[in-house]
Every structure is written in C-alpha cells, then in structure tokens.
mmCIF file of C-alpha atoms in Angstrom:
data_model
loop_
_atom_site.group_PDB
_atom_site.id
_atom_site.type_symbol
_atom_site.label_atom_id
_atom_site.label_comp_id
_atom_site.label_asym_id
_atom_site.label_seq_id
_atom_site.Cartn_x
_atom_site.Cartn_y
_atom_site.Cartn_z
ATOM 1 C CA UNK R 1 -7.498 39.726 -41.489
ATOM 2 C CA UNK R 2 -4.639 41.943 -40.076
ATOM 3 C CA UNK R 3 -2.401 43.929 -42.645
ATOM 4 C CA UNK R 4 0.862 42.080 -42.953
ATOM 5 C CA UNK R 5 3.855 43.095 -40.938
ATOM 6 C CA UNK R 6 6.646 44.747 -43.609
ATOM 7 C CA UNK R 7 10.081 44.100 -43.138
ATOM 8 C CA UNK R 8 13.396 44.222 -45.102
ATOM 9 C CA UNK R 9 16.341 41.880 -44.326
ATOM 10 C CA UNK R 10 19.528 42.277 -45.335
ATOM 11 C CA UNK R 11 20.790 38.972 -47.393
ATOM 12 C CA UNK R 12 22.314 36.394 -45.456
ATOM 13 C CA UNK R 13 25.610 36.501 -46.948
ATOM 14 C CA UNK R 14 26.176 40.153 -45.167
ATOM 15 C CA UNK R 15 27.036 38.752 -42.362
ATOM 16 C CA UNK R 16 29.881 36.495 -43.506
ATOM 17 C CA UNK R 17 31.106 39.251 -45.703
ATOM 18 C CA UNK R 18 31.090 41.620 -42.658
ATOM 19 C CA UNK R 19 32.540 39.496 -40.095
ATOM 20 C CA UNK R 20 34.481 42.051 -37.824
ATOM 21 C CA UNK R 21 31.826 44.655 -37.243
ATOM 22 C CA UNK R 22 34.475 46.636 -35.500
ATOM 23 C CA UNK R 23 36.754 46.683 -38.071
ATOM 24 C CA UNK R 24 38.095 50.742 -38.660
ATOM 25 C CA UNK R 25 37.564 51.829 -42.618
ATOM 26 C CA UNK R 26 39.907 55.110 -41.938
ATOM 27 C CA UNK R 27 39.543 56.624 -45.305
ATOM 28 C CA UNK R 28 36.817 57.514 -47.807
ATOM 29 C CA UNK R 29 38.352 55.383 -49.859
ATOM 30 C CA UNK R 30 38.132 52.259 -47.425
ATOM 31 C CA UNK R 31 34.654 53.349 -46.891
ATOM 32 C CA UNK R 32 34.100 53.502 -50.646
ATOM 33 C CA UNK R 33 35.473 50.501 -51.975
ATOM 34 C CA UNK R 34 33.436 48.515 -48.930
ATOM 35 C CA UNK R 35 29.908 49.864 -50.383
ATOM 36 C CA UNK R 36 31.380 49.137 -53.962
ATOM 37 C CA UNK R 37 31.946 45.540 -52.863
ATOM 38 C CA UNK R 38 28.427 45.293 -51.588
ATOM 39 C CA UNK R 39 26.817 46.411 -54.193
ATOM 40 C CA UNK R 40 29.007 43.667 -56.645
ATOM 41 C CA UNK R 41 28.472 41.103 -53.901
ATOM 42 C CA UNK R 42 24.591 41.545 -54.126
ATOM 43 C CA UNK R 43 24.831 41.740 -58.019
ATOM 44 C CA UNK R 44 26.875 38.337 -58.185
ATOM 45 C CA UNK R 45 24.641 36.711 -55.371
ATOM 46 C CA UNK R 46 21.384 38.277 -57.315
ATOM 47 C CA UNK R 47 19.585 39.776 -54.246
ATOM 48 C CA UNK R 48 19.252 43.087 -55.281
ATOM 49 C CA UNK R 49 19.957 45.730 -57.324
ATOM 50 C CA UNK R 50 23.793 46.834 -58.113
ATOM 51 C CA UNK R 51 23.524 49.603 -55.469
ATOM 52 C CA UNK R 52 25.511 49.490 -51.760
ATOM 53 C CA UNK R 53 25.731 52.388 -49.005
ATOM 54 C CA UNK R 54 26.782 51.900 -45.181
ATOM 55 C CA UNK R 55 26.433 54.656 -42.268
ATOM 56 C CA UNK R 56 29.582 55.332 -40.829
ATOM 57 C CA UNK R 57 31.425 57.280 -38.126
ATOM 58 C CA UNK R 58 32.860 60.100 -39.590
ATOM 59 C CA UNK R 59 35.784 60.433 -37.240
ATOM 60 C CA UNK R 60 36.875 57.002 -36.175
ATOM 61 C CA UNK R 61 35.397 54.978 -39.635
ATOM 62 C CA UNK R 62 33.596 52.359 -37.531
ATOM 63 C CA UNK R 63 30.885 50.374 -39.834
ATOM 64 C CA UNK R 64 27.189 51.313 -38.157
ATOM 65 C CA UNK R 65 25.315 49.676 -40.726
ATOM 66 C CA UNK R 66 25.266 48.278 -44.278
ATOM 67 C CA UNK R 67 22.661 48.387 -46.919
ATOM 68 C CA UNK R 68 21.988 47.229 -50.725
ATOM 69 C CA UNK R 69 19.310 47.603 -52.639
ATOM 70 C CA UNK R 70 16.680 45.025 -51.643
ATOM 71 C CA UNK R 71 13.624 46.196 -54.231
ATOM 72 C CA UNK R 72 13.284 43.118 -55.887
ATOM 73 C CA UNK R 73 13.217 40.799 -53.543
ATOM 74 C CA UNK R 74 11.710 42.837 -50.971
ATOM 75 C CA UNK R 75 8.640 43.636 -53.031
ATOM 76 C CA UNK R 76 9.087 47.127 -52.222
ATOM 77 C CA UNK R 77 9.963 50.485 -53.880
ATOM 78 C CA UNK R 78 11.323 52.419 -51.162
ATOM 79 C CA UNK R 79 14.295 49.477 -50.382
ATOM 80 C CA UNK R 80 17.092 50.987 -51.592
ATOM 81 C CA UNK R 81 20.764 50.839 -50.171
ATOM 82 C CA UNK R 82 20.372 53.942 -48.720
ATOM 83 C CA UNK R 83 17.350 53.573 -46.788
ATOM 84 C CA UNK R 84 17.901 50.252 -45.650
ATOM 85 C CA UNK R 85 21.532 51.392 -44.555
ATOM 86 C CA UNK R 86 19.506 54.072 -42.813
ATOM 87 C CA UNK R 87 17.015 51.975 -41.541
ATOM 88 C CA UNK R 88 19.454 49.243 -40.119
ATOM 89 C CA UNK R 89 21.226 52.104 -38.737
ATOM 90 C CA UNK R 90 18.563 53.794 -36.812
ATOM 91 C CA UNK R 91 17.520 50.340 -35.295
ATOM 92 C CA UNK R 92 20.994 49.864 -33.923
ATOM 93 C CA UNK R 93 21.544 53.633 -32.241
ATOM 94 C CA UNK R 94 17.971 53.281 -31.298
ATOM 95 C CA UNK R 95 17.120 56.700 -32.641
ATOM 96 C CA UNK R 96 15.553 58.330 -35.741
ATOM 97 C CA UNK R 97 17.986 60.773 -35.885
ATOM 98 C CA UNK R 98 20.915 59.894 -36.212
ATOM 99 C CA UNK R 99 22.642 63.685 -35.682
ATOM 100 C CA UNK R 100 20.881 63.476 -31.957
ATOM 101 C CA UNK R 101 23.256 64.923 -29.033
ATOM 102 C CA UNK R 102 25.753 62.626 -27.506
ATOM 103 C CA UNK R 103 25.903 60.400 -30.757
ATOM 104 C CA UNK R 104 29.427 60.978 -33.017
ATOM 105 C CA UNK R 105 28.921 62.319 -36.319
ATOM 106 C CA UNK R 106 27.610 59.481 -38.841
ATOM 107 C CA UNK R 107 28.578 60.140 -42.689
ATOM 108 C CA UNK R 108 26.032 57.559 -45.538
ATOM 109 C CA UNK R 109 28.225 56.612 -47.699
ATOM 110 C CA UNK R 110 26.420 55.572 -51.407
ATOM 111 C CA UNK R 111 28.129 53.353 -54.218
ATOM 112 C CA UNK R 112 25.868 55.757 -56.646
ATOM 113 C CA UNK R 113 24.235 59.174 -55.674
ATOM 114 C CA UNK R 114 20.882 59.200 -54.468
ATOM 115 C CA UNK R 115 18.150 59.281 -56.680
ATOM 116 C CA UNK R 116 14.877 61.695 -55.147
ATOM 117 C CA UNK R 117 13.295 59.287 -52.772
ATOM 118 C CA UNK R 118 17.040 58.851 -51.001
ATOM 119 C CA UNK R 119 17.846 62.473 -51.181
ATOM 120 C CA UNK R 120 14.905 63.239 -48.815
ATOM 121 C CA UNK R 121 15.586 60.057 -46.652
ATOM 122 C CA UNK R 122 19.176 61.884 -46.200
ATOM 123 C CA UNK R 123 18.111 65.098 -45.211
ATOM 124 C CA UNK R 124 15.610 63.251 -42.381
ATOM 125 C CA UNK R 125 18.531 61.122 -41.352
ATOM 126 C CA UNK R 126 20.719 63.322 -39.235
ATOM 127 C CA UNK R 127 23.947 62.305 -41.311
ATOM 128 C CA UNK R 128 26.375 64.879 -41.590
ATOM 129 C CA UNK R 129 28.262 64.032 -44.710
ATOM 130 C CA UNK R 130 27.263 61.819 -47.920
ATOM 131 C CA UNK R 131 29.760 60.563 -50.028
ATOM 132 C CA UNK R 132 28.806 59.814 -53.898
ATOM 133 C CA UNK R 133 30.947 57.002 -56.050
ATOM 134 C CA UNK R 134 28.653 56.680 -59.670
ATOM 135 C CA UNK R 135 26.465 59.837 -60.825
ATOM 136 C CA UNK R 136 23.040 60.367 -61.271
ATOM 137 C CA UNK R 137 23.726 60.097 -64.772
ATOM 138 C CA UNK R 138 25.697 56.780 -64.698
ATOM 139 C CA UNK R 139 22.426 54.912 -63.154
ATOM 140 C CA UNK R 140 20.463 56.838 -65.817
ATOM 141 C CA UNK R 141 22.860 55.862 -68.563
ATOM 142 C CA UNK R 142 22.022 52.059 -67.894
ATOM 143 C CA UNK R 143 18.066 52.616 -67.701
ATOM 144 C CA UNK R 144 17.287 53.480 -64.210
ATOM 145 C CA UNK R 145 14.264 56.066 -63.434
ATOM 146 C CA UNK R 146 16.220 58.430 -60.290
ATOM 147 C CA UNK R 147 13.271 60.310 -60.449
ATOM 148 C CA UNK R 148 13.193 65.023 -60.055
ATOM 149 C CA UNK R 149 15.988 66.119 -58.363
ATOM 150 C CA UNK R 150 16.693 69.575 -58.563
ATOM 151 C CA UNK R 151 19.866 70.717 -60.375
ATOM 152 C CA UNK R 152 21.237 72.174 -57.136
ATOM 153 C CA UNK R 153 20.643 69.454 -54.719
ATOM 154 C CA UNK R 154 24.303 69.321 -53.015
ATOM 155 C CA UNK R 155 24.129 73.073 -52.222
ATOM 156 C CA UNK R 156 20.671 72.585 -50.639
ATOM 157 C CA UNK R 157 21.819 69.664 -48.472
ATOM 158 C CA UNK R 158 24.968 71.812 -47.852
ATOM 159 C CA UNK R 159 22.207 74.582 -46.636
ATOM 160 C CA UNK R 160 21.262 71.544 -44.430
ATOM 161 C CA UNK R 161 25.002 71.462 -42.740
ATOM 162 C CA UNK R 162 25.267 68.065 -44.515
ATOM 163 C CA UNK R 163 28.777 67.632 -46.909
ATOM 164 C CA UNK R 164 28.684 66.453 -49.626
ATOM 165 C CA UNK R 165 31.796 64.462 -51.442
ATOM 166 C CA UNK R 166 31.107 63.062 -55.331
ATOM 167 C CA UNK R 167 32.859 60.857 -57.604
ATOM 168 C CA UNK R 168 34.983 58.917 -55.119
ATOM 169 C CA UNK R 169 35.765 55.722 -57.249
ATOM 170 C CA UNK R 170 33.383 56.477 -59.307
ATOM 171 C CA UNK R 171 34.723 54.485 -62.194
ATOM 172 C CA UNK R 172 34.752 51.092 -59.911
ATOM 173 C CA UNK R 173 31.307 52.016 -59.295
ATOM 174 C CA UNK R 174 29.955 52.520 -62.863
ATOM 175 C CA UNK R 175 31.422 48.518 -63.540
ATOM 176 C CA UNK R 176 29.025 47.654 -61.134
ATOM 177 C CA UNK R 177 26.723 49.513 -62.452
ATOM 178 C CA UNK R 178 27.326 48.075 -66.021
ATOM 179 C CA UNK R 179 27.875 44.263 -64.377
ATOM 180 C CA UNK R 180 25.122 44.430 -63.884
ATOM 181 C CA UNK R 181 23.139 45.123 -66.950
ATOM 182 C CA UNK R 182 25.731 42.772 -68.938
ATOM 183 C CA UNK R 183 24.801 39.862 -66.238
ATOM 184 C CA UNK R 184 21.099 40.304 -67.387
ATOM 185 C CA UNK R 185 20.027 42.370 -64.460
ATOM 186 C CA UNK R 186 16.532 43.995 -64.168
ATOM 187 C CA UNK R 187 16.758 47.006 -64.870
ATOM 188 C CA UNK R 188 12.994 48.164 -62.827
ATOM 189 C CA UNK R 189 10.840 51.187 -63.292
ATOM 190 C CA UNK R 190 7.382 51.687 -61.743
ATOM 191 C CA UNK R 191 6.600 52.257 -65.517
ATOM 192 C CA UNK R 192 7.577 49.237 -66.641
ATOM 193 C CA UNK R 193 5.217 45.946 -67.025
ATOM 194 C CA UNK R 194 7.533 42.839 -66.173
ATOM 195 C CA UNK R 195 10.171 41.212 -65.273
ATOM 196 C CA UNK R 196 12.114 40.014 -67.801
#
C-alpha cells in the first residue's frame, strides 16, 4: 500500500472572503486587521484554530498568500497559519525561498507571534519582515503549548536581516484569541488526550 499523499487546503470560504487578490493593503495596519479577520473568520466558521497570517509585499502591500491554522482539521501538527501562509506562498512564486533575487521583498504577517515550530519556518522562509499582533504570552494565557523559544528571539531573527514589528493590534487580536476559548474552542496540546 503506498503512504498517503499529505496535503493542507485552505477552507473554502477563503476564497469568497478574498475575492480581489489584487487588492493593495498599504499599511501594517490594513495588513493586520486582514490576518485578524481570518483568524475570527476561521474561529466563527470552526475550521481551525483562532490564528491568521498572510505573506505580503512589503513595498506595494499586494496579498501573496493567506493562511489559518488548519491543525484540527488537517490532522496535522505542523498546520499552522504561518506555515500554511508560507506554504501557499512558496507554491505560488514557485520558489522555497521566498528572499530569492528578482522577487520584491515579502513581509509574514501573524495575528499572534510565532510559537517555536513557526519561528524556524520564518527564518527558512526568505521573508524580510514579520509583524506580531497577540504575544506569546496571550496564546499561553488561554492554554496553548508555543513550545522553547529563546528569550531573545527578535534580536536573533534581526541577526538574520529579518524585522521584526510586535503588538500591532494586538488587543483585536487577543479577542480572537479569547473568542475563541469562550465559543468552546479546543484548546490542543500534543500532551493532551482528547477532544473535548
């Protein structure tokens, strides 16, 4: 019997909530409250976690590619909003790196900061800026595991030549955050047993 082919699809109501892919999100705050939104939208629409990101331009704000967290549905750890926005992204520049020559500066933009799985997955990525809305500690302060980071991981992946911006809405991204959990969310560790 062959191993199974793994793939991760973004739920179907992304593309009716992103209709004009070439729509411009000028500001950090456009870009912002956009992953904010899809990490609500996938909350309300229960297909993931309460967790959005998207892979931008840097200069001109164009949308590459969205991503929410797909873990439960997916039946897979690694599924996050980051690395699927990653992931999607990569597919559509045809390129792993996504800091290659010729391409235009891409920022990931993250409705909560990464936890350490997505901190590695950004320094591979060839982004040149990630922007932060929750903390660390707001996705730990609902139950979340975001596994070892070290204390000074912004000044390493400045080291890296990657920016780093934190706490842009962050408040509108905590209510997701806590929507979540008040909507009866899962709330998933690799140490925990079951669903609830």
């Amino acid at each position: 019997m062959p191993f199974p082919t793994v793939e991760i699809t973004l739920p179907a109501w992304m593309d009716d909530a992103l209709t004009d892919r070439n729509h411009p999100y000028p500001t950090v705050a456009d870009r912002m409250a956009l992953v904010i939104e899809l990490a609500r939208r996938n909350v309300e629409s229960e297909t993931g976690g309460p967790f959005g990101a998207g892979i931008f331009e840097l200069q001109s704000g164009r949308l590459v590619a969205p991503g929410v967290n797909m873990v439960i549905p997916g039946n897979c750890s690694v599924a996050h909003a980051e690395i699927t926005a990653i992931m999607v992204a990569q597919k559509i520049m045809g390129t792993f790196d996504l800091g290659e020559e010729g391409l235009p500066p891409m920022e990931l933009v993250s409705s909560t900061e990464p936890c350490a799985m997505c901190l590695g997955a950004v320094v591979w990525s060839g982004v040149r800026r990630l922007v932060c809305g929750g903390r660390d500690e707001d996705a730990r302060g609902i139950g979340f595991d975001e596994g070892p980071k070290p204390s000074n991981w912004t000044v390493a992946l400045e080291k890296r030549g990657i920016a780093v911006l934190r706490d842009v809405a962050r408040r509108d991204a905590v209510a997701v955050l806590k929507h979540y959990v008040d909507r009866g969310g899962w709330v998933y560790n690799a140490r925990q047993s079951a669903a609830p």
